[in-house]
Each structure stands twice: as C-alpha cells, then as structure tokens.
Amino acid sequence: STTDTIQQMNRIVKQSLESPVVITATMNACDGLALEDERQIAEAIWYWIKRHVKFATDETLMAQMGIPIENPTKELLISPATILTMPEPMGDCDCFSMLAKTMLMQAGLRVSFVTVKAEREDPRIWSHIYCKVYFSNGTSMPFDASHGEWPGWETKNYWEKREWA
C-alpha cells in the first residue's frame, strides 16, 4: 500500500542521513551559500539534483539490473547513497524524492512527502511523489526534482493530493 511505501521511504531517508556520500553531495550543492537563506539552500539542492541525477522508470532500472518485472506496480526504492554512487545516477520520482528529502534534511530543513493521483489510465492510484519544504519564516515550497521545471514547480494535473508529514 502507499502508506507502507511511504513508511519504507522514510526509513530509508533516516538511514541515509549519516551517509558520507549524501553529506558530501549536500555540502557540494550548498557550497558558498549563506546558511541562513533556507530558500536559496533548497533551490541549490534542487538544481544540484537536476544536474546530477537522470530520471528513469522502475522498469528501465530493473531491466538494467537484471531484476525480473513480476509485479509492475511494485516500487523499486533505491537509497540516496546508492543513487549517488551509481556510475550514471538515476531513479524515478520516489528515488528523487528520497534523495531530495535526505539532502534537504541534511541541510537542516523540514520536509514532507506529497503524493498525487495523476494517472489518467487509473485515477485511483497515487501515481507521483515529490517533496514539500518548510521554511522557518512560515512559508513552504513544492520540491519536485524528478519532473519539476524549476524550484517550486508543482504539477497541476492531478485529482487528489496528500501530504505525508
């Protein structure tokens, strides 16, 4: 279920917070920034992820890894550290979201996952996931590094949205 997947993703994020490769990536993304400018930090992480990680579907990744696709609705969750150590870093929206949440939390920001039902063929399923970043001044920003066109971009094509605090 979606709840189980989100719980697993949060466990992976928590385990990834102390990963040296994630810490290094976060430091590289934020290099030279004023640490008190939370929005600038979030935007720098968004651009870093967009430059360094390529979008690929679970089916593509499973085929490359030689994993049989027995259940096409099953999610392939790749940890942030694993993505960052791939010769060609790639993942789908849940992988991007775990990497983003881990890097944003590593930078001291509060982050939640957001799911939307956006699949026209099956409007009942939660078909896309991204993050939402909360700033200390009370504002927030959608953070969709897998599909977003700019920091703060959020899809408008959905039937239902849920935030997972």
XYZ file of C-alpha atoms in Angstrom:
165
model
C 0.000 0.000 0.000
C 1.010 3.635 -0.363
C 1.238 4.057 3.408
C 3.672 1.137 3.651
C 5.770 2.532 0.798
C 5.936 6.000 2.404
C 6.938 4.432 5.730
C 9.688 2.453 3.988
C 10.857 5.592 2.174
C 11.041 7.478 5.483
C 13.110 4.636 6.969
C 15.498 4.816 4.019
C 15.775 8.614 4.397
C 16.507 8.292 8.116
C 19.196 5.659 7.457
C 20.710 7.820 4.703
C 21.134 10.995 6.753
C 24.563 9.924 8.031
C 25.838 8.615 4.699
C 29.173 10.278 3.824
C 28.238 10.432 0.126
C 24.949 12.215 0.939
C 26.708 14.623 3.306
C 29.287 15.405 0.603
C 26.601 15.922 -2.059
C 24.693 18.281 0.246
C 27.852 20.238 1.039
C 28.697 20.478 -2.673
C 25.175 21.652 -3.524
C 25.280 24.345 -0.825
C 28.896 25.402 -1.291
C 29.303 29.153 -0.852
C 25.712 29.811 0.240
C 24.632 31.751 3.311
C 23.322 29.065 5.644
C 20.516 31.306 6.923
C 18.910 31.613 3.454
C 16.793 28.465 3.534
C 15.066 29.062 0.194
C 18.410 29.569 -1.553
C 19.675 26.330 0.005
C 16.575 24.431 -1.167
C 16.904 25.847 -4.673
C 20.621 24.971 -4.807
C 19.839 21.373 -3.820
C 17.073 21.229 -6.459
C 19.483 22.390 -9.194
C 22.214 20.035 -7.969
C 19.872 17.042 -8.158
C 18.603 18.076 -11.626
C 22.211 18.302 -12.899
C 23.440 15.043 -11.366
C 20.549 12.546 -11.475
C 18.695 11.305 -14.553
C 15.055 10.219 -14.496
C 14.444 6.549 -15.323
C 11.387 4.381 -14.752
C 11.460 1.406 -12.394
C 11.017 -0.892 -15.400
C 14.106 0.571 -17.105
C 16.178 0.319 -13.927
C 15.020 -3.219 -13.173
C 15.878 -4.310 -16.714
C 19.361 -2.765 -16.386
C 19.850 -4.539 -13.044
C 18.564 -7.869 -14.345
C 15.626 -7.875 -11.908
C 12.556 -9.669 -13.296
C 9.475 -7.454 -13.513
C 6.949 -9.799 -11.953
C 4.690 -7.122 -10.484
C 4.650 -3.844 -12.455
C 3.018 -1.971 -9.547
C 5.822 -2.845 -7.132
C 8.157 0.063 -6.358
C 11.927 -0.118 -6.712
C 13.255 2.056 -3.882
C 16.911 2.983 -4.394
C 18.609 4.607 -1.424
C 20.151 8.075 -1.821
C 23.662 6.712 -1.179
C 23.201 4.054 -3.857
C 21.957 6.596 -6.400
C 24.884 8.894 -5.665
C 27.423 6.095 -6.157
C 25.973 4.837 -9.468
C 28.219 5.415 -12.498
C 25.198 7.187 -14.030
C 22.927 8.269 -11.127
C 19.264 7.652 -11.956
C 15.905 6.839 -10.445
C 12.212 7.553 -10.669
C 10.119 10.030 -8.680
C 10.270 8.084 -5.406
C 14.060 7.794 -5.659
C 14.398 11.505 -6.468
C 12.098 12.296 -3.528
C 14.118 10.212 -1.055
C 17.348 11.826 -2.250
C 15.808 15.303 -2.051
C 14.343 14.752 1.406
C 17.639 13.371 2.704
C 19.713 16.242 1.297
C 17.230 18.880 2.447
C 17.101 17.399 5.955
C 20.895 17.162 5.968
C 20.855 20.923 5.260
C 18.608 21.456 8.298
C 15.268 21.916 6.539
C 11.902 20.377 7.409
C 10.484 18.273 4.569
C 7.447 16.099 3.864
C 6.472 13.801 1.024
C 3.496 14.677 -1.204
C 1.643 12.149 -3.363
C -0.827 12.890 -6.135
C -3.251 10.851 -8.162
C -2.342 11.969 -11.670
C -2.527 8.872 -13.883
C -5.337 9.214 -16.438
C -5.397 5.453 -17.074
C -6.017 4.727 -13.374
C -7.095 7.822 -11.418
C -7.412 5.764 -8.202
C -3.680 5.212 -7.645
C -1.158 7.577 -6.098
C 0.979 7.860 -9.214
C 3.515 10.583 -8.407
C 5.526 11.649 -5.369
C 7.630 14.710 -4.615
C 8.620 16.773 -1.581
C 7.466 19.927 0.141
C 9.996 22.059 2.029
C 9.020 24.185 5.033
C 10.964 27.306 5.911
C 11.336 28.843 9.371
C 9.547 32.027 8.214
C 6.303 30.029 7.799
C 6.423 29.660 4.007
C 6.850 26.453 2.035
C 7.860 25.342 -1.428
C 6.970 22.301 -3.544
C 10.147 20.405 -4.428
C 9.779 18.147 -7.447
C 13.258 17.455 -8.799
C 12.130 14.480 -10.913
C 9.512 16.256 -13.024
C 9.687 19.887 -11.946
C 10.658 22.540 -14.444
C 12.004 24.934 -11.777
C 12.304 25.051 -7.967
C 8.786 25.450 -6.597
C 7.108 23.881 -9.650
C 4.184 21.620 -8.829
C 2.024 19.602 -11.185
C -1.491 20.893 -11.699
C -2.656 17.674 -13.381
C -3.996 15.609 -10.527
C -7.295 14.564 -8.992
C -6.216 14.238 -5.389
C -3.194 15.232 -3.318
C -1.965 14.010 0.067
C 0.876 15.243 2.220
C 2.733 12.768 4.413
C 4.197 14.611 7.403
